[in-house]
Short mmCIF file of C-alpha atoms in Angstrom, two decimals:
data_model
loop_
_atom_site.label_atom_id
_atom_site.label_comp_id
_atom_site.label_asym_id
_atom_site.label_seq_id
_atom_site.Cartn_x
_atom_site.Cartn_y
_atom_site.Cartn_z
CA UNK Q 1 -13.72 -8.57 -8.89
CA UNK Q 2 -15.69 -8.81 -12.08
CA UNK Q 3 -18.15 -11.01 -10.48
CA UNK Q 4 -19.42 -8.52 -7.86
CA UNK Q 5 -20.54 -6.30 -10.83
CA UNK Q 6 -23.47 -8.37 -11.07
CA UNK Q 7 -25.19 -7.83 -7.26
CA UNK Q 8 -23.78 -4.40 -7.26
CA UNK Q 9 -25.38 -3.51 -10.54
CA UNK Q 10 -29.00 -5.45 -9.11
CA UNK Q 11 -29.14 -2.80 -6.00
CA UNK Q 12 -28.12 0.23 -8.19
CA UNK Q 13 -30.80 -0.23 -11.14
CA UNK Q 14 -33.27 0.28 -8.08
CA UNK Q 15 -32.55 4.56 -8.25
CA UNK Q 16 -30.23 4.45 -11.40
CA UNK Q 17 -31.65 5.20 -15.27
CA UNK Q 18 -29.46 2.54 -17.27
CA UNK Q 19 -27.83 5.15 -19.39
CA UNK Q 20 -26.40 7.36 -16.40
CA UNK Q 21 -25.37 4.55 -14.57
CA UNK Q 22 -22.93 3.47 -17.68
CA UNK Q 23 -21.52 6.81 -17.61
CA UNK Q 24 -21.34 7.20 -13.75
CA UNK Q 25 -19.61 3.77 -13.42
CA UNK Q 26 -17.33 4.62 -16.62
CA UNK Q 27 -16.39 7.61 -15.43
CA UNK Q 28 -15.35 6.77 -11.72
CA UNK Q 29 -13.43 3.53 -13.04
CA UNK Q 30 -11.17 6.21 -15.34
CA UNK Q 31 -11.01 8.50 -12.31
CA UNK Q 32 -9.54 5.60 -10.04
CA UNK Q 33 -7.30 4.19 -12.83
CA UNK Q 34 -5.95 7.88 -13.61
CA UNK Q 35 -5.36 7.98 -9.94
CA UNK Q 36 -3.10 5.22 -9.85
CA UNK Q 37 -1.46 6.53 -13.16
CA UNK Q 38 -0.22 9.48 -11.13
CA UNK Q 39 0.38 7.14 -7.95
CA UNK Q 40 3.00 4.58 -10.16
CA UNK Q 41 4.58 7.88 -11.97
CA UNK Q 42 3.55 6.83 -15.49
CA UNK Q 43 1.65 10.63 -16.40
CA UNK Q 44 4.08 10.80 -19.05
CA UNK Q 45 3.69 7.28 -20.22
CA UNK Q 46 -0.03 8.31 -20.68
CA UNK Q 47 0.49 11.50 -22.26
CA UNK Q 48 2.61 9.81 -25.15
CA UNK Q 49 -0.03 6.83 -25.28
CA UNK Q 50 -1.16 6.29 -29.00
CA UNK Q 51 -4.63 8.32 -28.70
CA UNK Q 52 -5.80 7.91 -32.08
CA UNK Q 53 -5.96 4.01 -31.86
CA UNK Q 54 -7.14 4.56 -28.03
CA UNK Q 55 -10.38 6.62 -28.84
CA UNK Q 56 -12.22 4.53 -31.36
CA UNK Q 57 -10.43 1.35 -29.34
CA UNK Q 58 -11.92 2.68 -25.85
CA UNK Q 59 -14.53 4.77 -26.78
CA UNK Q 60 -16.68 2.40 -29.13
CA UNK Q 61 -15.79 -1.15 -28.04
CA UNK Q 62 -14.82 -0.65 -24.15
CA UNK Q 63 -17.48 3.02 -23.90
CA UNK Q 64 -20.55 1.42 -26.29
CA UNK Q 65 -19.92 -1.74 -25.04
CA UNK Q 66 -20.09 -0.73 -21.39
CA UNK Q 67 -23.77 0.90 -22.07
CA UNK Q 68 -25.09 -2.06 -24.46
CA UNK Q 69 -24.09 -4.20 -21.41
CA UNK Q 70 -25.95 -1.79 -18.63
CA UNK Q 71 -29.34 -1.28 -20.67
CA UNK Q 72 -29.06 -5.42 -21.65
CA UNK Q 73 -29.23 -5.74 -17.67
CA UNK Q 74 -32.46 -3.35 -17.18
CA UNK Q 75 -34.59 -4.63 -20.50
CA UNK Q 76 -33.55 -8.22 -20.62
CA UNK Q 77 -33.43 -11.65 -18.42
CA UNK Q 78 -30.33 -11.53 -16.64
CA UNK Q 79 -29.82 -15.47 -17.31
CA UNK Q 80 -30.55 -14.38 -20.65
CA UNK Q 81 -27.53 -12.26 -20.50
CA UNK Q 82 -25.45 -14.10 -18.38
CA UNK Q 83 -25.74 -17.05 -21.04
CA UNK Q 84 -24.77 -14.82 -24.09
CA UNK Q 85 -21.35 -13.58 -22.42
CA UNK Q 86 -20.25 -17.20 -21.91
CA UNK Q 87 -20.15 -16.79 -25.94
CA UNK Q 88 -16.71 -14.55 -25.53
CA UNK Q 89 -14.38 -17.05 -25.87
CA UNK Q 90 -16.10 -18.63 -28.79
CA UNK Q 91 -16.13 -14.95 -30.64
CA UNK Q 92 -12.55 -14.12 -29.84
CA UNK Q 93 -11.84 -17.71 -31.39
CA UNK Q 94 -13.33 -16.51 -34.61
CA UNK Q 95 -11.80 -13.50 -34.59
CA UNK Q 96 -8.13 -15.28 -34.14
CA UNK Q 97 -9.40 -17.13 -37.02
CA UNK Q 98 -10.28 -14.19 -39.45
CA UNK Q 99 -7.10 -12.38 -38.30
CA UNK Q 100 -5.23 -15.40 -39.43
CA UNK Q 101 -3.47 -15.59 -35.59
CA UNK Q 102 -5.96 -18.52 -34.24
CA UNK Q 103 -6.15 -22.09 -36.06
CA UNK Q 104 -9.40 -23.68 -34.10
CA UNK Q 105 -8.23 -27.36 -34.15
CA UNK Q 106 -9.58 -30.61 -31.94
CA UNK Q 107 -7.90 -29.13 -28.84
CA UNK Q 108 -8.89 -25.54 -29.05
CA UNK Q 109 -12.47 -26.53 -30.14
CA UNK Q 110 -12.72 -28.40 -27.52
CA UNK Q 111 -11.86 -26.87 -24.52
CA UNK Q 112 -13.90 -24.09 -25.94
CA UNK Q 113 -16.79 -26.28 -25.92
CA UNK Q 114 -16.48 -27.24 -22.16
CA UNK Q 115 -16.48 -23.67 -21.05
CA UNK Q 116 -19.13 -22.20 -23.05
CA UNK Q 117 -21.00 -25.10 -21.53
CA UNK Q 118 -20.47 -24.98 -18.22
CA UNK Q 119 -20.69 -21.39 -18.35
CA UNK Q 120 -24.15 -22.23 -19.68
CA UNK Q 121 -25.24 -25.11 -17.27
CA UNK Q 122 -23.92 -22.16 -14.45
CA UNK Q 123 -26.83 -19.80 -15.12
CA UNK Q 124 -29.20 -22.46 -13.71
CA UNK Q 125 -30.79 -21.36 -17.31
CA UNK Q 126 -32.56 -25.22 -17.50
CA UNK Q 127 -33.42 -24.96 -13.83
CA UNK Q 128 -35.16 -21.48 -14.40
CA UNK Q 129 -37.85 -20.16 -16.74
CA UNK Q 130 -36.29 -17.31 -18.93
CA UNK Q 131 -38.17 -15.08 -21.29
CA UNK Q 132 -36.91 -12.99 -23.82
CA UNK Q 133 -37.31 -8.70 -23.48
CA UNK Q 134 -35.62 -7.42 -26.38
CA UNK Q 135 -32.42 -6.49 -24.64
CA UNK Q 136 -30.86 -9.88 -25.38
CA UNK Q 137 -29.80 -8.31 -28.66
CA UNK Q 138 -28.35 -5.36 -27.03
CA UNK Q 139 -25.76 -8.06 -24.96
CA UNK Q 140 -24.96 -9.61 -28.20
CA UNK Q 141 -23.58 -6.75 -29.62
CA UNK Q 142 -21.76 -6.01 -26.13
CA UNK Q 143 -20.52 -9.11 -26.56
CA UNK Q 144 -19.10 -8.59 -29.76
CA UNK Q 145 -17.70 -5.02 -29.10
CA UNK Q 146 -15.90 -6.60 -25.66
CA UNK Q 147 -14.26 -9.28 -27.46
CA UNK Q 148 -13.00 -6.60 -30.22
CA UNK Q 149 -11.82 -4.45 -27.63
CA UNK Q 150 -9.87 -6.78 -25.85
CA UNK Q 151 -8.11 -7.98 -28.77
CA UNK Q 152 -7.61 -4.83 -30.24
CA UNK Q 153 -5.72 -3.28 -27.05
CA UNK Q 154 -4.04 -6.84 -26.79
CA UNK Q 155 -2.47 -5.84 -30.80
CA UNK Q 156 -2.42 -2.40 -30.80
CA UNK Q 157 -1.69 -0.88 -27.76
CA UNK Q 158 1.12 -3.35 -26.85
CA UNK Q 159 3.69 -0.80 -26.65
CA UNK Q 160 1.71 0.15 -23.23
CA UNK Q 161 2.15 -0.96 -19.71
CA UNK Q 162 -1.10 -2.35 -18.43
CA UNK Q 163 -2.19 -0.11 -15.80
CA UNK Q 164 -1.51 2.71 -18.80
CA UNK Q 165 -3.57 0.84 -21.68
CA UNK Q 166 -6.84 0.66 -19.43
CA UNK Q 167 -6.66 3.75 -18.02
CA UNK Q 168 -6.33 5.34 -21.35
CA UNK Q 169 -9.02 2.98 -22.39
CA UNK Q 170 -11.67 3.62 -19.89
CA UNK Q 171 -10.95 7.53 -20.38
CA UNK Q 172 -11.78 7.24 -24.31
CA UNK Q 173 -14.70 5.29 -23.24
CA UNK Q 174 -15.87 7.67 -20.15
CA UNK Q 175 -14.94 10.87 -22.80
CA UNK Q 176 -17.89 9.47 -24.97
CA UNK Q 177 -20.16 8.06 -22.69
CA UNK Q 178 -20.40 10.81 -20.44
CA UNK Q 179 -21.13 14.33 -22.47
CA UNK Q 180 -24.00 12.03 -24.61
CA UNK Q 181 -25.57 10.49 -21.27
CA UNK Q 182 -25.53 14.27 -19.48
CA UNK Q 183 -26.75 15.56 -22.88
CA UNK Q 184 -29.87 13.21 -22.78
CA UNK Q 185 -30.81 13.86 -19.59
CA UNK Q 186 -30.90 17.50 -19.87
CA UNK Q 187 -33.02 16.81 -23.46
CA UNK Q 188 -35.45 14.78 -21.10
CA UNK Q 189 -34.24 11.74 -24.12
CA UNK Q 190 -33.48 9.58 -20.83
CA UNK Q 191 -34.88 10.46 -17.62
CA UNK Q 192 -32.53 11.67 -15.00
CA UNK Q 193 -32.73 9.09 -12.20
CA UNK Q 194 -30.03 8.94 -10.04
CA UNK Q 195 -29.23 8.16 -6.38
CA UNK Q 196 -26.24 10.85 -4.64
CA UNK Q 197 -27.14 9.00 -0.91
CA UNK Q 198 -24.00 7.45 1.31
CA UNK Q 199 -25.50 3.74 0.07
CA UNK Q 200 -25.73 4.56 -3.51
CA UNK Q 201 -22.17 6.52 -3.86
CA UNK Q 202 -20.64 3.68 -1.67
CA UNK Q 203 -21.93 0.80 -4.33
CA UNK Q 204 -20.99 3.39 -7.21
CA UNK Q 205 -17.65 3.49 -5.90
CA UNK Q 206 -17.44 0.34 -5.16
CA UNK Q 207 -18.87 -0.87 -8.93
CA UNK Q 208 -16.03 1.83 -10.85
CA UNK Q 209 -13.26 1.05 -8.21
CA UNK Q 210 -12.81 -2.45 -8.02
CA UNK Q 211 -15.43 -4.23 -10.20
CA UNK Q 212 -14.69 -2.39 -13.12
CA UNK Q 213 -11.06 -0.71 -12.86
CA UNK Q 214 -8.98 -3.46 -10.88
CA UNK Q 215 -10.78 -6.20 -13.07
CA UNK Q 216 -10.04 -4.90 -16.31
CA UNK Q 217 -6.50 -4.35 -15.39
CA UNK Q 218 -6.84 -7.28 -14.45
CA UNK Q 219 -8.00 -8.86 -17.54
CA UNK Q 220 -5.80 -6.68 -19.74
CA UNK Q 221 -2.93 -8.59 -18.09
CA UNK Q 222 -4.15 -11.88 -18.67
CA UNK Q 223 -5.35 -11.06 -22.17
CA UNK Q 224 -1.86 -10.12 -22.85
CA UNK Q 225 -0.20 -13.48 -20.77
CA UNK Q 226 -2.39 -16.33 -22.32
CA UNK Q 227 -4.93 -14.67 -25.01
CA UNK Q 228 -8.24 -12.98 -25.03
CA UNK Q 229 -9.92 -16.93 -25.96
CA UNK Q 230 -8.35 -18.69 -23.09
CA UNK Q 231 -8.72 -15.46 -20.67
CA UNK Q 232 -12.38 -15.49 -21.70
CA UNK Q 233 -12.75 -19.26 -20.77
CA UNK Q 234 -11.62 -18.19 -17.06
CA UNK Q 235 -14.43 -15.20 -17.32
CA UNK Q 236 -16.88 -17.96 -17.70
CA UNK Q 237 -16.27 -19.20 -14.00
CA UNK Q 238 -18.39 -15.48 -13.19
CA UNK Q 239 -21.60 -18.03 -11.99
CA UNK Q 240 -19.74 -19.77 -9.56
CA UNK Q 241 -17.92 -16.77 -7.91
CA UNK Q 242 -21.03 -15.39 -7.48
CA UNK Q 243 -22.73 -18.37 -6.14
CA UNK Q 244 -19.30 -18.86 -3.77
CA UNK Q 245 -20.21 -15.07 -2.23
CA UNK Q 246 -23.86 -16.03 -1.81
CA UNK Q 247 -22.86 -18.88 -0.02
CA UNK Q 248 -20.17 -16.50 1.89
CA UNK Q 249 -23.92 -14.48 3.34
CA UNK Q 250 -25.53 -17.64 4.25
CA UNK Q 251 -26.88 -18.67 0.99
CA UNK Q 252 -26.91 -22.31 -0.21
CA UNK Q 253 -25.05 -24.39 -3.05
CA UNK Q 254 -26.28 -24.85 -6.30
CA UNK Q 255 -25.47 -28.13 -7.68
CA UNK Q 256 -25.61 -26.81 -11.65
CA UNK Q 257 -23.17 -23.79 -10.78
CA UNK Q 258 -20.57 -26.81 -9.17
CA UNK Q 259 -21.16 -28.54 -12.36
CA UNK Q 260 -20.86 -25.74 -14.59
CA UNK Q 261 -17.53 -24.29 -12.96
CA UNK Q 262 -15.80 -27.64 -13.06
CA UNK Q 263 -16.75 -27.61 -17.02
CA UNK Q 264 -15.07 -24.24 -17.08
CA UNK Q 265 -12.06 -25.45 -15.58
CA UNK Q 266 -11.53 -28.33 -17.26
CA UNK Q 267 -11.99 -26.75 -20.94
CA UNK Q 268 -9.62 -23.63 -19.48
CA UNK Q 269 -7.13 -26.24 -17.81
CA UNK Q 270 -7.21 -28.29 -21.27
CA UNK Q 271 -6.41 -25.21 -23.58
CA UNK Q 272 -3.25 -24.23 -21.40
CA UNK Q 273 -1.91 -27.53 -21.15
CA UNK Q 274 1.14 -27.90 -22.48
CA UNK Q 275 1.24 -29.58 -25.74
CA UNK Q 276 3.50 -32.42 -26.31
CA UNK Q 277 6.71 -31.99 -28.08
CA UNK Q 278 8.18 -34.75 -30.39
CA UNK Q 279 10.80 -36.16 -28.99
CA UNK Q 280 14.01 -35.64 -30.59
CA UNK Q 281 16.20 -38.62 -31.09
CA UNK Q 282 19.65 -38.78 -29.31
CA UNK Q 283 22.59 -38.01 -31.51
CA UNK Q 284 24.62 -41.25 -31.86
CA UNK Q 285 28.00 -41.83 -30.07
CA UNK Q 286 31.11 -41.78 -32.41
#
């Protein structure tokens, strides 16, 4: 699901300012999750949600986050970009680590290693020439904020069900987001660009329905099952799902996105391995 952001995201910057696109897509992923609040019967779940850990939770790290990540795609190399959120797992490892929950040892570091990699080789970034715009910077801090966010609602919103936490979440973030973006297009601070055509509302529905709502309740699940580090390993196999729906419309195989997602999987296969367990020895026969 998260994948398809990426294409989707390529036709829309065509008619969309950066800025209004964030919002639009923020806003129509709350909508959708909100919807299927009311469709599961959990209004009352959300009402009683924890909303002064959601807003600054939602609204800075999931809301800020979301626009860092939009204008990063329209003033930077998308490689570029793609390369810096392979970093994810490596910053939530830290994190564990300052938070005293994570201990990177030989294992850890390792399959860590292998994804980052192969998320790397996946770009095609040494196949490619890449050039830096400025926006780079603007992905690192998404980057950052993303990881935060995921651990944060992981800690502090556990007393939520899934479906409840990111549709609380993507409201903080769309209640931010959307008055400032509105705000700066009527101040003529951002110019007001947008596409309201059949095409353009399908992909925007599309982008907030499925490749941004479904996916992070999707990823709020698995955050919560195996941790945002090993969760983020799996995000790193985004290349190769993308190359796999190419390939679907009658593109070709790239040989360093094969390479890249078997990295992936290997470093996420070798972090959720099982880890031995001494073996106890039999208690002796009277």
């Amino acid at each position: 699901c998260w994948a398809t952001v990426f294409p989707v995201m390529e036709l829309l910057l065509q008619s969309w300012d950066p800025f209004l696109l964030a919002a639009a897509r923020l806003t129509v992923a709350a909508s959708f999750a909100l919807f299927l609040v009311l469709l599961f019967g959990r209004p009352g779940e959300l009402v009683a949600a924890p909303w002064a850990a959601i807003l600054p939770i939602g609204g800075l790290g999931l809301g800020t986050g979301v626009v860092l990540l939009t204008l990063a795609h329209a003033h930077a190399d998308l490689v570029i970009v793609a390369i810096i959120g392979t970093a994810v797992p490596l910053v939530s490892a830290v994190f564990g680590v300052f938070q005293g929950k994570e201990r990177i040892g030989l294992r850890l570091a390792s399959a860590i290693l292998l994804a980052v990699l192969g998320g790397v080789i996946a770009t095609g970034v040494f196949s490619t020439r890449v050039s830096f715009q400025g926006g780079e910077l603007l992905a690192m801090v998404s980057v950052v904020l993303w990881t935060w966010y995921s651990r944060a609602s992981v800690d502090r919103l556990s007393m939520l069900s899934d479906l409840t936490k990111a549709a609380a979440n993507m409201a903080a973030g769309a209640a931010v987001v959307l008055p400032v973006a509105v705000l700066a297009a009527m101040l003529g601070v951002v110019p007001a660009r947008l596409d309201l055509g059949p095409a353009s509302l399908a992909q925007l529905a599309w982008l907030g329905a499925v490749a941004v709502c479904l996916s992070m309740l999707l990823w709020l699940r698995a955050a919560r099952l195996i941790g945002v580090t090993v969760a983020a390993m799996h995000q790193n196999m985004v290349p190769f799902y993308v190359m796999a729906m190419a390939l679907a419309i009658g593109g070709r195989v790239e040989t360093a996105q094969l390479v890249g997602g078997l990295l992936v999987v290997t470093g996420a296969v070798f972090a959720q391995w099982p880890a031995a367990r001494p073996v106890s020895p039999a208690p002796e026969t009277p």
